[in-house]
Short mmCIF file of C-alpha atoms in Angstrom, two decimals:
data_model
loop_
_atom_site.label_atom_id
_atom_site.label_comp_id
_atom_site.label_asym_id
_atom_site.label_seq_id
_atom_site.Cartn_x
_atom_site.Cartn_y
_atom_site.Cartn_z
CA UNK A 1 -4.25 -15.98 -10.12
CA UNK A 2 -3.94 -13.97 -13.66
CA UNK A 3 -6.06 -11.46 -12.84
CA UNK A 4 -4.69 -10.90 -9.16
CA UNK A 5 -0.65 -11.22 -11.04
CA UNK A 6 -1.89 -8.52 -13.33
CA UNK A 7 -3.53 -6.34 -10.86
CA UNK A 8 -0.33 -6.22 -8.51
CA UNK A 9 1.92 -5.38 -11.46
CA UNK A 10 0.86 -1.85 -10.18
CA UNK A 11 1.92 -2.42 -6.59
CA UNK A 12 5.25 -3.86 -8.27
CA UNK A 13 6.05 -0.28 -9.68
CA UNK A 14 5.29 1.21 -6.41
CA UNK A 15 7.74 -0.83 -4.80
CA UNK A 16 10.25 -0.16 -7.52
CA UNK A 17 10.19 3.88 -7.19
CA UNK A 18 10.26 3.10 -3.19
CA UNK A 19 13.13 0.93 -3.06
CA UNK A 20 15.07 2.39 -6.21
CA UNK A 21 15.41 6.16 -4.50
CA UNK A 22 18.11 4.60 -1.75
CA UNK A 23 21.18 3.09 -2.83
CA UNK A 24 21.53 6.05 -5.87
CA UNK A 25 21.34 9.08 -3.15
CA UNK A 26 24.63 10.06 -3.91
CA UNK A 27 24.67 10.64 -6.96
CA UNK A 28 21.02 12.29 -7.84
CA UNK A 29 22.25 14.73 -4.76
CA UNK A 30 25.12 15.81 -7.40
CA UNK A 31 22.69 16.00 -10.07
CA UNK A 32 21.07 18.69 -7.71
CA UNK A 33 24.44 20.38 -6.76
CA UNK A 34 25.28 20.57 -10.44
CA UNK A 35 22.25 21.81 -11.72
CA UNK A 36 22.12 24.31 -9.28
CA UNK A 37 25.59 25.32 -10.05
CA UNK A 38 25.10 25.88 -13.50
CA UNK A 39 22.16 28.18 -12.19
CA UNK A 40 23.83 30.19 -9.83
CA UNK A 41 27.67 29.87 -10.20
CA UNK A 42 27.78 28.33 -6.69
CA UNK A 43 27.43 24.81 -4.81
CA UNK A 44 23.65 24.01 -3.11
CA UNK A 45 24.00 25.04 0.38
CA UNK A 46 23.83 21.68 2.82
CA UNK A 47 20.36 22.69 4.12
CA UNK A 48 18.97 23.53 0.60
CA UNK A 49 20.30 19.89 -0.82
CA UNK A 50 18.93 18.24 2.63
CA UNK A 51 15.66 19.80 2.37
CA UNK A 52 15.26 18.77 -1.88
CA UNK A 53 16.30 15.37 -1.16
CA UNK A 54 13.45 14.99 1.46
CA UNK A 55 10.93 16.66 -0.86
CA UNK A 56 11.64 14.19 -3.49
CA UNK A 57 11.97 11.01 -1.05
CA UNK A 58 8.47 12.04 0.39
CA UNK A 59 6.84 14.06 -2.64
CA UNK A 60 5.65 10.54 -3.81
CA UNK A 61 3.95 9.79 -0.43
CA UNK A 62 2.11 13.47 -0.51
CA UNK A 63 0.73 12.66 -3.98
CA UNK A 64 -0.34 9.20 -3.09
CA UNK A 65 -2.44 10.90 0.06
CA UNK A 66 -3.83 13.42 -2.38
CA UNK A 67 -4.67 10.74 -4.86
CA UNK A 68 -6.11 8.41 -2.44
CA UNK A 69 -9.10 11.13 -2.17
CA UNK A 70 -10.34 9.62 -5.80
CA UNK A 71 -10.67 5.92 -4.64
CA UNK A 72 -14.35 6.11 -4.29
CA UNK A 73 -14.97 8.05 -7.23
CA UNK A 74 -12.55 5.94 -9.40
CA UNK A 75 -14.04 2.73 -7.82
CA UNK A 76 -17.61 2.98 -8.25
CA UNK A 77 -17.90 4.82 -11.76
CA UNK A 78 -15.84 2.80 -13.92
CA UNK A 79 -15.48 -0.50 -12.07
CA UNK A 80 -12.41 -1.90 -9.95
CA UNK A 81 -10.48 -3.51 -13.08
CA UNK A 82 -11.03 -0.78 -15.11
CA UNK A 83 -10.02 2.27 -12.48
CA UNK A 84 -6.79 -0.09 -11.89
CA UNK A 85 -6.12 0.57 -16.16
CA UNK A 86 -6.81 4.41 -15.92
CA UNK A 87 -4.83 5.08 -13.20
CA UNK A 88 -1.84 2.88 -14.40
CA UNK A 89 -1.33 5.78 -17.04
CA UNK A 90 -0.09 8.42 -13.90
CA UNK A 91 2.38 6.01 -13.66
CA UNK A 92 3.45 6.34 -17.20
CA UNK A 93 3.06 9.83 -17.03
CA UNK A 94 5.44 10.14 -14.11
CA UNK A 95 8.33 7.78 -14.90
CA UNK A 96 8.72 9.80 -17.97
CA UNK A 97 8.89 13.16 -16.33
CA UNK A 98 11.86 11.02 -14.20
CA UNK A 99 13.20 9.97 -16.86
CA UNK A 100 13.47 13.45 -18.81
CA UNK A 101 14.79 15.10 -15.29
CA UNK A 102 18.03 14.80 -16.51
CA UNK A 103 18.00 15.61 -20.22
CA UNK A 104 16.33 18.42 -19.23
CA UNK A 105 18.42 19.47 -16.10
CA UNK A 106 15.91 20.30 -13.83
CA UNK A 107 15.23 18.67 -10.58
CA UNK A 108 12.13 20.09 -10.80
CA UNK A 109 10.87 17.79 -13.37
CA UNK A 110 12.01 14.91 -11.23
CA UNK A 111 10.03 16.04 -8.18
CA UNK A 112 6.92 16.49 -10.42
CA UNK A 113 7.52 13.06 -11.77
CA UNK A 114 7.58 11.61 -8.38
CA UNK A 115 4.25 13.42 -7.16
CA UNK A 116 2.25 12.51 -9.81
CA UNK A 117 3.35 8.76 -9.61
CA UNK A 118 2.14 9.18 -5.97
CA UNK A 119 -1.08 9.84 -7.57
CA UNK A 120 -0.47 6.97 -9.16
CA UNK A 121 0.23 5.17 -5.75
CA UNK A 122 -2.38 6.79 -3.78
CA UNK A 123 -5.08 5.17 -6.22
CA UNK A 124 -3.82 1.78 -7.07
CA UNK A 125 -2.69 0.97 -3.18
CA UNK A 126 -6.80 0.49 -2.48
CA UNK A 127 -7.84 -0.15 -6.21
CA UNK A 128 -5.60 -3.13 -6.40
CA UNK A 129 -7.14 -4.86 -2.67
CA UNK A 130 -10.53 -3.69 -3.49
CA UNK A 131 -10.51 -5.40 -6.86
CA UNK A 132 -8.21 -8.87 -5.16
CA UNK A 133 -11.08 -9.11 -2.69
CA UNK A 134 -13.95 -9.27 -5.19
CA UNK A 135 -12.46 -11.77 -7.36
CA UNK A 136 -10.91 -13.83 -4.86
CA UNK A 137 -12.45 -16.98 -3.06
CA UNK A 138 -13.29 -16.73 0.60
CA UNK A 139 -10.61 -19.53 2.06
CA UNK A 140 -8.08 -18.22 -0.03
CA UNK A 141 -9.01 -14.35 0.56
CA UNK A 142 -5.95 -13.46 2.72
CA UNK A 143 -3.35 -15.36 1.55
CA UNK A 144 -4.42 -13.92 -2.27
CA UNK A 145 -4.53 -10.29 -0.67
CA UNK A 146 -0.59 -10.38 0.97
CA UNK A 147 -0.24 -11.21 -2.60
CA UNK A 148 -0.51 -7.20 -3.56
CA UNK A 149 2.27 -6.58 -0.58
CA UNK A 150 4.72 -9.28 -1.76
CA UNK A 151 4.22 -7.74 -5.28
CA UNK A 152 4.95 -4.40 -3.48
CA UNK A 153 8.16 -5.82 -1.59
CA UNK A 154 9.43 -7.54 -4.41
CA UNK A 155 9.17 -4.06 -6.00
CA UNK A 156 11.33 -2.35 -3.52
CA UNK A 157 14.32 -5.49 -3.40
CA UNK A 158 14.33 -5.07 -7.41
CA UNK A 159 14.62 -1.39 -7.16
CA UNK A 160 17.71 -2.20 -4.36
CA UNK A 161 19.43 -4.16 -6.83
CA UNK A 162 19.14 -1.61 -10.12
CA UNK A 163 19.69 1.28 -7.74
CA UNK A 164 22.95 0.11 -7.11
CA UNK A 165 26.23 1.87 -8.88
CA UNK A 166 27.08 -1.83 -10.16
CA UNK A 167 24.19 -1.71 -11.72
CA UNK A 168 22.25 1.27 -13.14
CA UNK A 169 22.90 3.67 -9.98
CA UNK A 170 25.35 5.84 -11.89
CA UNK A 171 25.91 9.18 -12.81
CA UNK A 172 25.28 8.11 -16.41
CA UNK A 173 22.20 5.50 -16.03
CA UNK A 174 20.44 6.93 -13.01
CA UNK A 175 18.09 8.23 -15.01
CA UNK A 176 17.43 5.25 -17.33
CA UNK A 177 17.01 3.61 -13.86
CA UNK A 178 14.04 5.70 -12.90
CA UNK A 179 11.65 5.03 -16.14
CA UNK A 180 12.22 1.18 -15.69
CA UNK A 181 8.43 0.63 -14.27
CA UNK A 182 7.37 1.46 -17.65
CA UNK A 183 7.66 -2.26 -18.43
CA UNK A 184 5.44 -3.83 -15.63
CA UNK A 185 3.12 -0.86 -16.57
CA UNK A 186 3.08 -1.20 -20.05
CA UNK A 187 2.30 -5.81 -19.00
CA UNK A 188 -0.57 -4.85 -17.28
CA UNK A 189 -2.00 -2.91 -19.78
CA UNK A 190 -1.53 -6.01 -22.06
CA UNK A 191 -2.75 -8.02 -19.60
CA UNK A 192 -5.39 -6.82 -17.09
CA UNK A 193 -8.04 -5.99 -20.12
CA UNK A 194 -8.26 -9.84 -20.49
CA UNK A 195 -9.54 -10.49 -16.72
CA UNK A 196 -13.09 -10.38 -15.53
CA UNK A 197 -14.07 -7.24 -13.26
CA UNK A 198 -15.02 -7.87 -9.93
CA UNK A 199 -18.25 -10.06 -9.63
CA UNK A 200 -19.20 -8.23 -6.44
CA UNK A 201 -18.86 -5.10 -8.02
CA UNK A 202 -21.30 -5.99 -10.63
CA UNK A 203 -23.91 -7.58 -8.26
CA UNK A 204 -23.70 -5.40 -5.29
CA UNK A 205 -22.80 -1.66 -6.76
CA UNK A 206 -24.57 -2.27 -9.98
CA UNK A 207 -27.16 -4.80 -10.20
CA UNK A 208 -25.81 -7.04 -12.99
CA UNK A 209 -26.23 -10.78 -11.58
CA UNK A 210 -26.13 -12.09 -14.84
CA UNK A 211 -22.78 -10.54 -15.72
CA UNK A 212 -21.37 -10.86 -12.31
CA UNK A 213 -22.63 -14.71 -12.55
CA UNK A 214 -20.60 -14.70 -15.63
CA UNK A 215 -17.71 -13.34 -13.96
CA UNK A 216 -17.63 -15.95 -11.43
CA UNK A 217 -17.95 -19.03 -13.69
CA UNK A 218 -14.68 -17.52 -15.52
CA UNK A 219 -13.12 -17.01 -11.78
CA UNK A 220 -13.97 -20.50 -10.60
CA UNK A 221 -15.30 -22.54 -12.96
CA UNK A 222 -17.11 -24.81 -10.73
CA UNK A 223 -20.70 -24.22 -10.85
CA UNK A 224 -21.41 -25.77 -6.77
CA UNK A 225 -18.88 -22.83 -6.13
CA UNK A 226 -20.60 -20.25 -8.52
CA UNK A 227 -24.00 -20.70 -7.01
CA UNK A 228 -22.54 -21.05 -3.42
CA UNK A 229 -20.93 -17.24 -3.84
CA UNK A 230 -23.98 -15.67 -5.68
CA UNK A 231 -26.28 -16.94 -2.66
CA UNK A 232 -23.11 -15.15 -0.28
CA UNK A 233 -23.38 -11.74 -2.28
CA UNK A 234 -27.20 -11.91 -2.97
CA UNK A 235 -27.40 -11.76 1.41
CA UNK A 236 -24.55 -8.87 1.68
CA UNK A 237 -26.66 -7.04 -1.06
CA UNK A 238 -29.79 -7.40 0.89
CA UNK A 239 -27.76 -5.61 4.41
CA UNK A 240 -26.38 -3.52 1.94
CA UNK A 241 -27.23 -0.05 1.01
CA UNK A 242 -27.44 1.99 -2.07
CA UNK A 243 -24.62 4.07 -1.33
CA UNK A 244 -23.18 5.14 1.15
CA UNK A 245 -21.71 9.40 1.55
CA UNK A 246 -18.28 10.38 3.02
CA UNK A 247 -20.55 12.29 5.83
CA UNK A 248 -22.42 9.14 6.43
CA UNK A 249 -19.37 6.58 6.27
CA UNK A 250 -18.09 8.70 9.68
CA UNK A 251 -21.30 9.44 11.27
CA UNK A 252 -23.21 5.49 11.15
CA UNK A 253 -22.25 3.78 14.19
CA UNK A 254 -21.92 0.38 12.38
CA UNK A 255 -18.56 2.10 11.43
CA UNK A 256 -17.14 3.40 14.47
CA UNK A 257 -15.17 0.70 15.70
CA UNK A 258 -13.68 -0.33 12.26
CA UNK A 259 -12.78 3.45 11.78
CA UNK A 260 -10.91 2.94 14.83
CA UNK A 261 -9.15 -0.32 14.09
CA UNK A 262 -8.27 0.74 10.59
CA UNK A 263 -6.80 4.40 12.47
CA UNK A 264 -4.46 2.55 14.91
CA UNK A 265 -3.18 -0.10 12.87
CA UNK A 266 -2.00 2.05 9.62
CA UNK A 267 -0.83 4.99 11.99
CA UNK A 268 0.59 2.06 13.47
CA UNK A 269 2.27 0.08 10.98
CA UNK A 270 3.39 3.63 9.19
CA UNK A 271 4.49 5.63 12.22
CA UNK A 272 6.44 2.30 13.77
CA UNK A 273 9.73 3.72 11.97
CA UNK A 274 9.64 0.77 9.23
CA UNK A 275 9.68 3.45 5.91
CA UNK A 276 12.50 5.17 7.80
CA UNK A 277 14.75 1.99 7.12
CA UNK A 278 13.56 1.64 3.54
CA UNK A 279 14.21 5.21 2.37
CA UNK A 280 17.01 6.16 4.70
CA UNK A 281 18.83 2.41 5.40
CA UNK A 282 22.01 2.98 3.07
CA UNK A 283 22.74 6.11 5.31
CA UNK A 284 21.93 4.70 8.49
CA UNK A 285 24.38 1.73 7.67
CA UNK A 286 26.65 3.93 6.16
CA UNK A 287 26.55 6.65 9.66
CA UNK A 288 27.63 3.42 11.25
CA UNK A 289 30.78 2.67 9.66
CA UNK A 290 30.13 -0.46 7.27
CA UNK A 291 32.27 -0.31 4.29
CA UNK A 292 29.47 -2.08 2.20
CA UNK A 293 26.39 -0.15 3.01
CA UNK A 294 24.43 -0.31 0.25
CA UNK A 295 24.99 -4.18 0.17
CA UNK A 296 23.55 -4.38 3.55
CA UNK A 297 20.69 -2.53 1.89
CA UNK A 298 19.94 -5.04 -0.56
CA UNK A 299 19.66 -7.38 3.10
CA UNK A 300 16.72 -5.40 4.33
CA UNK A 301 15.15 -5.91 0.83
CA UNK A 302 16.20 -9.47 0.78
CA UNK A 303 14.18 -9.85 3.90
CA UNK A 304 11.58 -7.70 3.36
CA UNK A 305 10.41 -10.01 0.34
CA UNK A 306 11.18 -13.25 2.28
CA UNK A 307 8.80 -12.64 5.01
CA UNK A 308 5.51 -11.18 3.12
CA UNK A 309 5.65 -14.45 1.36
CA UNK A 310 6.24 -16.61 4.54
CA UNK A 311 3.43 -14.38 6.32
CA UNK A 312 0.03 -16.54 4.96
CA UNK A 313 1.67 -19.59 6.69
CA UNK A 314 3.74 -19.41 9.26
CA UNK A 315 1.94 -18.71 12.90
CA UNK A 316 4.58 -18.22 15.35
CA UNK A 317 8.07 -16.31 14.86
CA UNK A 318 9.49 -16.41 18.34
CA UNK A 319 12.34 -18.23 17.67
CA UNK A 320 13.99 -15.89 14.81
CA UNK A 321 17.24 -14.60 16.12
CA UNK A 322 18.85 -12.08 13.32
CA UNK A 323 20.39 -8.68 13.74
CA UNK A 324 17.95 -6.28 15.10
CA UNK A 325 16.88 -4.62 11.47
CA UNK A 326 16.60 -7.81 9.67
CA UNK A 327 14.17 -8.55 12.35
CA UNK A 328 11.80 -5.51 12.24
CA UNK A 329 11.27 -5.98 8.62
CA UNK A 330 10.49 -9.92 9.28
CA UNK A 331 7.75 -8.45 12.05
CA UNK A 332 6.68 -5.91 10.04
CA UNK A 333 6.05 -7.87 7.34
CA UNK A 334 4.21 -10.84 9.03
CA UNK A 335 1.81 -8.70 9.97
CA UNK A 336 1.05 -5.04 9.79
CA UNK A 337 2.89 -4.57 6.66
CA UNK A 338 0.45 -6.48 4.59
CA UNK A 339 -2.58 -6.39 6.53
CA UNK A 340 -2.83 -2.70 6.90
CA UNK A 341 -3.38 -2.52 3.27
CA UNK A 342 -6.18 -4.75 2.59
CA UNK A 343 -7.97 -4.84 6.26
CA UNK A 344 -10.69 -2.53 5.43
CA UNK A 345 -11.82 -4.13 2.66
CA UNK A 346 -13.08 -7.15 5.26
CA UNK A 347 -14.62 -4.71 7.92
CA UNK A 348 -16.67 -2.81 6.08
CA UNK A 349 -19.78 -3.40 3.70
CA UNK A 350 -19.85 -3.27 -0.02
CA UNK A 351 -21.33 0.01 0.22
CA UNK A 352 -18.69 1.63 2.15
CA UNK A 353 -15.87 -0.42 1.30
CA UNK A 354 -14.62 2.19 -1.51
CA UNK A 355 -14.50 5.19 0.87
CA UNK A 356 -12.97 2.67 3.78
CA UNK A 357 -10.49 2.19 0.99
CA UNK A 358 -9.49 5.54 0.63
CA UNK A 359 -9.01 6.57 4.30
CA UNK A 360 -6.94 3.60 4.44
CA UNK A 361 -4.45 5.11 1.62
CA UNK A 362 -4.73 8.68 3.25
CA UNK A 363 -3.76 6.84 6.68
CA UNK A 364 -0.90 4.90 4.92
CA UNK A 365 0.67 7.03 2.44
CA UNK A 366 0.06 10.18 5.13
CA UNK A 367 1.86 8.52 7.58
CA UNK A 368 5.01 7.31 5.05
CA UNK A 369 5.02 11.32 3.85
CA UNK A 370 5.48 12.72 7.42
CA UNK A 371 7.88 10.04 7.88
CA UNK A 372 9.98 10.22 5.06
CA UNK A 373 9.95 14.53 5.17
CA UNK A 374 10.51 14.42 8.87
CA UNK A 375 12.90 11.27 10.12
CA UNK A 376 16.57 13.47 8.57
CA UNK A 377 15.85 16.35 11.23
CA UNK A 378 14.44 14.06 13.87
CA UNK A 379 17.60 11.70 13.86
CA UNK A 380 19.73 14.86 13.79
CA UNK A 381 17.61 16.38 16.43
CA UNK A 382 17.05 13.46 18.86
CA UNK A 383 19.87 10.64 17.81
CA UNK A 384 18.42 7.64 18.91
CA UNK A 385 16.03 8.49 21.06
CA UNK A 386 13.47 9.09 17.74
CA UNK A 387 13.14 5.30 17.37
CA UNK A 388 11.70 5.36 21.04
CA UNK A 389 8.76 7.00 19.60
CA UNK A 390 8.64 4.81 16.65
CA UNK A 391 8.73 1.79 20.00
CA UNK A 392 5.51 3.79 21.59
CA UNK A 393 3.35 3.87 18.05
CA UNK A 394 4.23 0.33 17.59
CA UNK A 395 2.86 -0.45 21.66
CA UNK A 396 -0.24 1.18 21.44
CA UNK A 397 -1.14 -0.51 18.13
CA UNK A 398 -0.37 -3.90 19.68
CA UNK A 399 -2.78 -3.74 22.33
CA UNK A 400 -5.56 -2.29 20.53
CA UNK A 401 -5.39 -4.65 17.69
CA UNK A 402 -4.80 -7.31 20.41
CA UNK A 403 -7.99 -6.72 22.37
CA UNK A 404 -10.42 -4.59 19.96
CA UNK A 405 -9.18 -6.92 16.27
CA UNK A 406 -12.28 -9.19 15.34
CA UNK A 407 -10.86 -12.51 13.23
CA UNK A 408 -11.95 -12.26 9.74
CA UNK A 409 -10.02 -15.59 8.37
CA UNK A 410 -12.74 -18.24 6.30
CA UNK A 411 -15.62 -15.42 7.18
CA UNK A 412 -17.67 -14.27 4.33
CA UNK A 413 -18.03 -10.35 4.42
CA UNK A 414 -21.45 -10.09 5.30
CA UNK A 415 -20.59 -12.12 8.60
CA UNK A 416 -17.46 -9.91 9.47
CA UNK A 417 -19.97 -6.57 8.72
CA UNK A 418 -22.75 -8.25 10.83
CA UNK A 419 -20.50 -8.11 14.44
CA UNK A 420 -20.39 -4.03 13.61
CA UNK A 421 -24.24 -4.04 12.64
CA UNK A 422 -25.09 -4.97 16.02
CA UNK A 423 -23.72 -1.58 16.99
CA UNK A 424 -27.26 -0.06 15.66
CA UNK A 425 -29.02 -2.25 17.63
CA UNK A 426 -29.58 -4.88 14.24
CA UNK A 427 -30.30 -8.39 15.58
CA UNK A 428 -27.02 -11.03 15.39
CA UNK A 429 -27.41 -14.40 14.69
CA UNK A 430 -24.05 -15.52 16.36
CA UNK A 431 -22.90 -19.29 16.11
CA UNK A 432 -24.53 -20.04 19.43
CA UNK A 433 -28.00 -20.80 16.95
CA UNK A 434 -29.25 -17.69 18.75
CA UNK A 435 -30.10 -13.92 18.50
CA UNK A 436 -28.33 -11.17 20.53
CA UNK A 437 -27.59 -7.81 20.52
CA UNK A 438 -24.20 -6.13 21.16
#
């Protein structure tokens, strides 16, 4: 549990700089009309401000799909635990551009702030799941992995709350506002050094049983355990390879169908509309006519936390009757919200588990980008019909996952790869005591 808190406190951040850009619109918008005005002797025109407020809404989610190209890299040179650290300084780097944006008055500095903490999201959004799986015990693998999303959710209800003008949503503490992930950053540097790196990691990509047995007896401490989980990774290291190239990863059938699965359900969970309420709701409430909208904001935060920590146990949510946003949230974050993070990480091998990683962050973060640049026009341009398409991405990622979705609960990893080694005609020894091929 300390070394999965201290991983997450980098999904926390993320969170914060999602949820924190909302309720303050307002008034960074003047910060842009005023900084242009002192520029040009004249107001932004409407289109100008409209099109720099969706730059720096989706400029994180660009640099997070750029940065997501360096999983692999980051992942198998310097370890899981250790890529987590590095990376962590992007976001250090960025909320102090943020912060400077306005001592500095340039907008500028706070769009550059917000793509390089994409980097920074990019990276840690498949570091952080990668490095929870390898440390984690197998019955208590998924409930420890929504872990990284409740960290993330919790992120974006805090950012709610100090985005608000009551709080530090002003004209005078906006700023201030924006560097306030330096202090979960600067905890996990404190922190994270003091926690084991993955054991898997160590056995699998690098050959060190000893250390990784060390690891394990610091993760566990029960030696029947221990000795149980080095007999698990010594088989996945013997159906394991070497290592495994970008060109290979696409062309091996063994990782067709999870290619698939992992493409529907983050185009899926991204492209169902969900991002569209987080970065836009304060508007859409407000378009509406409540008085309170960014109070009703803090609701869809509220919820959004409430659920990915409900979403481990509860197996049936038929029966919820709240207003229709409230709801989508709850659904969204029972399921794909969560599990299109860390899914990859169970249906692939060691091997390819880095680069499965990464195309899971490209899928993600490329799908919240698009979404967050292009929802403004769309809603202008089709009203209400846009959340029809939203309704149609959502459909067709239902039924796949429904039909095509292997169950990976209580399965070690090398019996979730072996369905998808039968693919290349590898012999499966099913739970029927017998071989088959599928």
């Amino acid at each position: 549990m300390t070394s999965i808190v201290a991983a997450v406190l980098g999904s926390l951040q993320i969170g914060y700089h999602t949820g924190n850009i909302n309720a303050p619109a307002r008034v960074i918008e003047e910060f842009f009309n005023t900084t242009w005005r002192s520029r040009h002797n004249q107001s932004i025109p409407d289109h100008s401000l409209t099109f720099l407020w969706s730059l720096s809404v989706s400029i994180k989610d660009f640099g997070a799909l750029l940065g997501s190209l360096g999983v692999k890299g980051l992942a198998d040179t310097f370890g899981r635990r250790n890529a987590i650290l590095i990376v962590n300084a992007l976001s250090v780097v960025g909320a102090s551009l943020m912060f400077m944006s306005k001592a500095t008055a340039s907008f500028e500095v706070l769009i550059l702030g917000r793509l390089i903490f994409g980097l920074f999201c990019g990276l840690v959004m498949s570091l952080n799941p990668l490095y929870i799986q390898g440390v984690s015990p197998t019955n208590l693998r998924g409930a420890f992995a929504t872990l990284n999303q409740v960290s993330f959710a919790s992120g974006i209800l805090l950012g709610m709350v100090v985005g608000l003008e009551s709080v530090l949503g002003t004209e005078k503490y906006w700023s201030l506002m924006l560097s306030l992930s330096l202090i979960p950053a600067t905890l996990q540097y404190m922190s994270l050094p003091f926690c084991p790196e993955s054991p898997r990691y160590l056995f699998i990509n690098r050959g060190k049983e000893k250390e990784a047995e060390a690891a394990l007896r610091r993760l566990r401490g029960n030696p029947e355990m221990v000795m149980k989980e080095m007999e698990e990774m010594r088989e996945e290291a013997a159906h394991s390879e070497t290592g495994v190239t970008v060109r290979e990863f696409f062309r091996k059938r063994r990782y067709r169908q999870p290619i698939i699965l992992v493409l529907i359900i983050n185009l899926g969970s991204q492209l169902s509309g969900f991002n569209a309420i987080i970065n836009y709701s304060t508007k859409m409430f407000a378009q509406s006519n409540f008085d309170e909208a960014k109070y009703l904001t803090l609701g869809v935060g509220a919820v959004n936390v409430a659920f990915t920590i409900v979403a481990p146990i509860i197996p049936d949510i038929r029966n919820i009757q709240v207003l229709v946003i409230f709801f989508l949230i709850s659904a969204y974050e029972v399921g794909p919200g969560p599990i299109s993070w860390f899914i990859a990480a169970e249906l692939f091998d060691q091997s390819a588990r880095p680069i499965a990683m990464a195309f899971t962050s490209m899928l993600n973060w490329g799908g919240k980008f698009l979404l967050a640049l292009l929802f403004p026009p769309l809603l202008k341009m089709c009203g209400a019909y846009v959340y029809l398409l939203f309704m149609c991405m959502a459909l067709i990622a239902f039924t796949y996952t429904m039909f095509r979705l292997p169950e990976t609960k209580g399965r070690t990893f090398d019996d979730i790869a072996a369905e998808f080694r039968g693919a290349e005609g590898i012999p499966l020894h099913n739970k029927t005591t017998f071989n088959t091929f599928t």
